[in-house]
Tab-separated table of C-alpha atoms in Angstrom:
chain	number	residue	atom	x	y	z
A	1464	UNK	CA	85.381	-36.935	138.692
A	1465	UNK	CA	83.802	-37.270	142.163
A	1466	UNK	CA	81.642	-40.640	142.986
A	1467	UNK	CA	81.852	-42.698	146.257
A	1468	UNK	CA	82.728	-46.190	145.292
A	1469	UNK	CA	81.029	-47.781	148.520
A	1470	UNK	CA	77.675	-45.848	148.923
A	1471	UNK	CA	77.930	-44.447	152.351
A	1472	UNK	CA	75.541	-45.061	155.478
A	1473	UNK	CA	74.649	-41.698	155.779
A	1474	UNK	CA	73.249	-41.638	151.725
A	1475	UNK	CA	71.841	-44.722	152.283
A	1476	UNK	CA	69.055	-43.644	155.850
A	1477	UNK	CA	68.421	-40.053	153.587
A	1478	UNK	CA	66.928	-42.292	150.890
A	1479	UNK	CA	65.983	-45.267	152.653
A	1480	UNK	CA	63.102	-46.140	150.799
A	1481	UNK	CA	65.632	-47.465	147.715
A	1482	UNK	CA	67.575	-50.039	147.647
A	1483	UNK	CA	71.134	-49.796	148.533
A	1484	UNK	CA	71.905	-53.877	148.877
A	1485	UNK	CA	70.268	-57.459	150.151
A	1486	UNK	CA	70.676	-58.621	153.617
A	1487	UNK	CA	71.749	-61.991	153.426
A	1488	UNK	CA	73.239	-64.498	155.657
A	1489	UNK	CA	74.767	-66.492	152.603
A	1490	UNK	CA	77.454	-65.626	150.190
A	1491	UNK	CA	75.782	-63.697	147.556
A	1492	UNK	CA	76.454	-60.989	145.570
A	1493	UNK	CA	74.017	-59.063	143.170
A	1494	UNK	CA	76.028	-58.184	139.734
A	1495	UNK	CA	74.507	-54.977	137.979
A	1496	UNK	CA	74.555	-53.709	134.414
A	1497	UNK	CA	73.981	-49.943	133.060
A	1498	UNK	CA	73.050	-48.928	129.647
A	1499	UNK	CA	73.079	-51.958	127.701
A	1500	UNK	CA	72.328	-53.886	125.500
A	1501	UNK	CA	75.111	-53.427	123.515
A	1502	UNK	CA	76.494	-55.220	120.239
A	1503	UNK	CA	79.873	-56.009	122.305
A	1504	UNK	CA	79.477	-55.284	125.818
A	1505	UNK	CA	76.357	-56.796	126.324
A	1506	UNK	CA	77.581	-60.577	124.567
A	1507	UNK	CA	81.210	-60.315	126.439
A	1508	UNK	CA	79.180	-60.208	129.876
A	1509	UNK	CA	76.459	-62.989	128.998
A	1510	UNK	CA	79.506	-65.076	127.774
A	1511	UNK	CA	81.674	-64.417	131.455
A	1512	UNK	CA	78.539	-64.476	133.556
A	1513	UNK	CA	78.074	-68.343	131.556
A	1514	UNK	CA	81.160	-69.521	132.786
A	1515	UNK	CA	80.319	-69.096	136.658
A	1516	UNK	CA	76.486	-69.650	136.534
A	1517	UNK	CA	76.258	-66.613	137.543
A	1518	UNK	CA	72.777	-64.095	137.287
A	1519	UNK	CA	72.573	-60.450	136.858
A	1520	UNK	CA	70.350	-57.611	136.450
A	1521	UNK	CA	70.337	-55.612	133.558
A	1522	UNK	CA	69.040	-51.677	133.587
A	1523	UNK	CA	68.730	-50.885	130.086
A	1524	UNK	CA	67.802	-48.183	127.946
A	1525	UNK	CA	64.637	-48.266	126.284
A	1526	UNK	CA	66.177	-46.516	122.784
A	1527	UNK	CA	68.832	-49.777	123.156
A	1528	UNK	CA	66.577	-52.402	123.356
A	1529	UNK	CA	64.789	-51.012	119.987
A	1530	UNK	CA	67.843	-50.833	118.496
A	1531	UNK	CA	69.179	-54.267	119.793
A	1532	UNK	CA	66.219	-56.547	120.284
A	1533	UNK	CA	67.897	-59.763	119.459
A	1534	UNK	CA	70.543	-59.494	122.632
A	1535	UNK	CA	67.733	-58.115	125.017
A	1536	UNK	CA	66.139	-61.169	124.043
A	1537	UNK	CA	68.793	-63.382	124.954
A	1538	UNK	CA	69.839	-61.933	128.365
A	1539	UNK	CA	66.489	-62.916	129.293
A	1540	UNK	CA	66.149	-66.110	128.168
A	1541	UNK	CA	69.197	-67.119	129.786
A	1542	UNK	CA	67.833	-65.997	132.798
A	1543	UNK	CA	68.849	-62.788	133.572
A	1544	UNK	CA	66.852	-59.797	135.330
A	1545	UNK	CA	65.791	-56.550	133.703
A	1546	UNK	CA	64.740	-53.108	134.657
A	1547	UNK	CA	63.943	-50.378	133.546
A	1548	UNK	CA	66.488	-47.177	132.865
A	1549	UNK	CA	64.819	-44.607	131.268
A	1550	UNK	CA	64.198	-44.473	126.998
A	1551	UNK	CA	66.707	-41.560	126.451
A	1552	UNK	CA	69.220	-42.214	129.342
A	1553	UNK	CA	67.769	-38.907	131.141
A	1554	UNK	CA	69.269	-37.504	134.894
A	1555	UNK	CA	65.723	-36.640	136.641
A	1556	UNK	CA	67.574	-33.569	138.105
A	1557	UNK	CA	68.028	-31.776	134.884
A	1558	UNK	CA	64.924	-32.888	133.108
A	1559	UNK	CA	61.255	-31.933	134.016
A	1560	UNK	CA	59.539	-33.998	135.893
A	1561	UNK	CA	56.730	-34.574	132.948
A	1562	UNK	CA	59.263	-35.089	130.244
A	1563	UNK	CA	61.336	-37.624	132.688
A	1564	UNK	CA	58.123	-39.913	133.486
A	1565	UNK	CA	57.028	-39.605	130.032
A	1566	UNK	CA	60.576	-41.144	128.846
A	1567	UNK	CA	59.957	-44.387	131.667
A	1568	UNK	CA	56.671	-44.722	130.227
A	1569	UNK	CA	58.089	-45.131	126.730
A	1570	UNK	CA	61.049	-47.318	127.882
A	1571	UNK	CA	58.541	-49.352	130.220
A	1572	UNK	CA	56.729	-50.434	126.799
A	1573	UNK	CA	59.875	-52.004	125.774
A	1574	UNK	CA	61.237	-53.520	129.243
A	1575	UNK	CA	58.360	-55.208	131.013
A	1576	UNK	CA	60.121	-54.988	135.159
A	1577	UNK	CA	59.141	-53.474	138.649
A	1578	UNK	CA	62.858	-52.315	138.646
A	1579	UNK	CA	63.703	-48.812	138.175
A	1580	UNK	CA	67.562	-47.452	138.432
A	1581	UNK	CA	67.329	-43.437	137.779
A	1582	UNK	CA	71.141	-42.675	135.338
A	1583	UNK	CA	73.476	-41.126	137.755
A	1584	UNK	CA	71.130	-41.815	140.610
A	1585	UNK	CA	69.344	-38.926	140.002
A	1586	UNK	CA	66.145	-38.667	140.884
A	1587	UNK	CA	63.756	-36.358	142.649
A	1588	UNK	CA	61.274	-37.438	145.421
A	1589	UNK	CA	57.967	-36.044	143.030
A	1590	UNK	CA	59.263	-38.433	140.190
A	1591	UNK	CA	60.077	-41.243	142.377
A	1592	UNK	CA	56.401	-40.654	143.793
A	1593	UNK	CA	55.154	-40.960	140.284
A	1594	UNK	CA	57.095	-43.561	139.271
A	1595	UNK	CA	54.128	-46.304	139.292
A	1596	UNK	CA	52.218	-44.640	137.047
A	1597	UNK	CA	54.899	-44.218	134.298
A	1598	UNK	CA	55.692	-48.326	134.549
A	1599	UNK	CA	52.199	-49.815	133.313
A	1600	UNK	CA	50.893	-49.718	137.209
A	1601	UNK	CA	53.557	-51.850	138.393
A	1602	UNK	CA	55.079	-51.087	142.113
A	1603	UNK	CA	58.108	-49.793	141.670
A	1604	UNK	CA	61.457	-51.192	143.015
A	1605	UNK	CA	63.764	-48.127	142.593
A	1606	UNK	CA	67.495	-50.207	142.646
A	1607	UNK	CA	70.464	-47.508	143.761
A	1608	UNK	CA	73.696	-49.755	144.606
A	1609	UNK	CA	76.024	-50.582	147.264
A	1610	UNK	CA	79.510	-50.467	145.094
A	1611	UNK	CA	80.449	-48.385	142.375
A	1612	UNK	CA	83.040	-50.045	139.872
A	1613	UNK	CA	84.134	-46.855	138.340
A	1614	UNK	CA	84.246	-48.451	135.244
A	1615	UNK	CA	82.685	-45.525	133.765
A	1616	UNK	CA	85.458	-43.437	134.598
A	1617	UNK	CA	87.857	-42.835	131.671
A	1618	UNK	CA	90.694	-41.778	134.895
A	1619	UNK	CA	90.229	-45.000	136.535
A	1620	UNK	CA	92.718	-47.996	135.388
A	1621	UNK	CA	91.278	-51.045	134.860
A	1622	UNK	CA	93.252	-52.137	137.954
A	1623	UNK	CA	91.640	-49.742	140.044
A	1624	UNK	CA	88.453	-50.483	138.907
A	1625	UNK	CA	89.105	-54.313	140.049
A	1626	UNK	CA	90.392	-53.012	143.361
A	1627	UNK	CA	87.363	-50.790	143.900
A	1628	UNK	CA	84.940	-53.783	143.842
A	1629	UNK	CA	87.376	-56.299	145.955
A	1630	UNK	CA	88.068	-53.627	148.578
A	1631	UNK	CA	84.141	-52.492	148.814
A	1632	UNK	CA	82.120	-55.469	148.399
A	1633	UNK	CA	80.542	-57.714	151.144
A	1634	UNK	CA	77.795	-60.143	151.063
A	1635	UNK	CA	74.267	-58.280	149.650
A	1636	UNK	CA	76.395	-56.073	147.840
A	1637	UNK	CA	74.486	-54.514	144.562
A	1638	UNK	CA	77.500	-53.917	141.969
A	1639	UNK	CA	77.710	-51.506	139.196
A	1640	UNK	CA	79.142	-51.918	136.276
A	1641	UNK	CA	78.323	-51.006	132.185
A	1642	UNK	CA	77.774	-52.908	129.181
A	1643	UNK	CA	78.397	-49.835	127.283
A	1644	UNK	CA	81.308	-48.822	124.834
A	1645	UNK	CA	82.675	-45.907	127.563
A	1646	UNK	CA	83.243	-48.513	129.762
A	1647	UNK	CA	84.327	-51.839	127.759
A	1648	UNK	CA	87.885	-51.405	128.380
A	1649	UNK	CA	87.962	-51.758	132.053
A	1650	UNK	CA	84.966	-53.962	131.870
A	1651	UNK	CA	87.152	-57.189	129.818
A	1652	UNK	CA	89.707	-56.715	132.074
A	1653	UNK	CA	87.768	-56.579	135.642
A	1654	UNK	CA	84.908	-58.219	134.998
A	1655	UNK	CA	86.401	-61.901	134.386
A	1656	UNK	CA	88.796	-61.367	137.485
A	1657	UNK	CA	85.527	-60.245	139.876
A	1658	UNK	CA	84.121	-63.235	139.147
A	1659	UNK	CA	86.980	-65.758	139.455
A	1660	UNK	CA	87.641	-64.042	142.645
A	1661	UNK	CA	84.614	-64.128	144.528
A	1662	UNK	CA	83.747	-67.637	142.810
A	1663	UNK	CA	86.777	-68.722	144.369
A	1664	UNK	CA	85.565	-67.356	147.787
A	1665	UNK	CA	82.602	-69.366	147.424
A	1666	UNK	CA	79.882	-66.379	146.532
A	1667	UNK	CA	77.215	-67.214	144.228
A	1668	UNK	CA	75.430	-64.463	142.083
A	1669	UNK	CA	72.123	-63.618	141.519
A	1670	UNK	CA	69.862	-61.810	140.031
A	1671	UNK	CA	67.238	-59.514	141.743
């Protein structure tokens, strides 16, 4: 499996109208998390992200937040971001451009953000036009990312996955990670390290 774990410059000025990181001038990192909520990913993170006062931003599915209401509550009112990705977990290259904005709409009606990250990254420039109208009016903020943890990847050791983020992250930095079950098992083990490290380094983490 193929995937650039620091999003290159070149990606970045094609689609410059997403956002790839933060500038900053401070020590701050922006900790992301894909697909949740989830009965054990999703109360593993809260409880790590706790110990560091740290804020994240979670893109969640629409059809996980029905099913899990009670921990989509709680990542918010410990005071954590949200956005919105997608009801059905769809990639906007493969699915019509009707049927994709007619699955944000749904998950927008569960997930009340501005934020938009397209699963995979996929997303055409005629959906990501439309977007506004498929998220209750709101502008849209579509959030891409700066590193990719990998910890997705059923190939990549949990030891890679922790050397992935050290090696490509830098102040601004929007991280990926999951709160799903593919990706628990590298999550437990990189997760807790990421933040002792960079806690140690004196970064703080926020949410967008």
């Amino acid at each position: 499996m193929f995937y650039f774990v620091k999003t290159p410059g070149w990606l970045k000025r094609i689609y410059d109208s997403y956002t790839w990181s933060i500038p900053v001038n401070d020590k701050i990192l922006y900790l992301t998390f894909d697909d949740g909520p989830h009965p054990e990913a999703t109360p593993f993170v809260l409880k790590e992200l706790k110990k560091h006062n740290a804020l994240a931003t979670f893109f969640c599915i629409g059809k996980n937040v029905v099913t899990y209401p009670d921990i989509y509550k709680q990542l918010i009112n410990e005071g954590h971001s949200v956005g919105n990705h997608t009801y059905n977990h769809l990639n906007g290259w493969k699915t019509g451009s009707d049927d994709y904005l007619k699955d944000i709409d749904l998950a927008s009606h569960e997930i009340d953000s501005d934020l938009f990250r397209p699963p995979y990254g996929r997303i055409t420039s005629f959906q990501a036009k439309n977007l506004r109208s498929a998220m209750k009016g709101k502008e849209p903020r579509v959030i891409m990312w700066d590193v990719l943890s990998g910890d997705f990847d059923n190939d990549c050791t949990p030891q890679q996955c922790l050397s992935n983020v050290i090696l490509a992250t830098v102040p601004g930095s929007i991280i990926i990670f999951h709160d799903s079950e593919k990706a628990f098992s590298n999550l437990t083990y990189t997760l807790p390290r990421i933040l002792n490290y960079f806690s140690e380094k004196g970064y703080l983490f926020k949410s967008l």
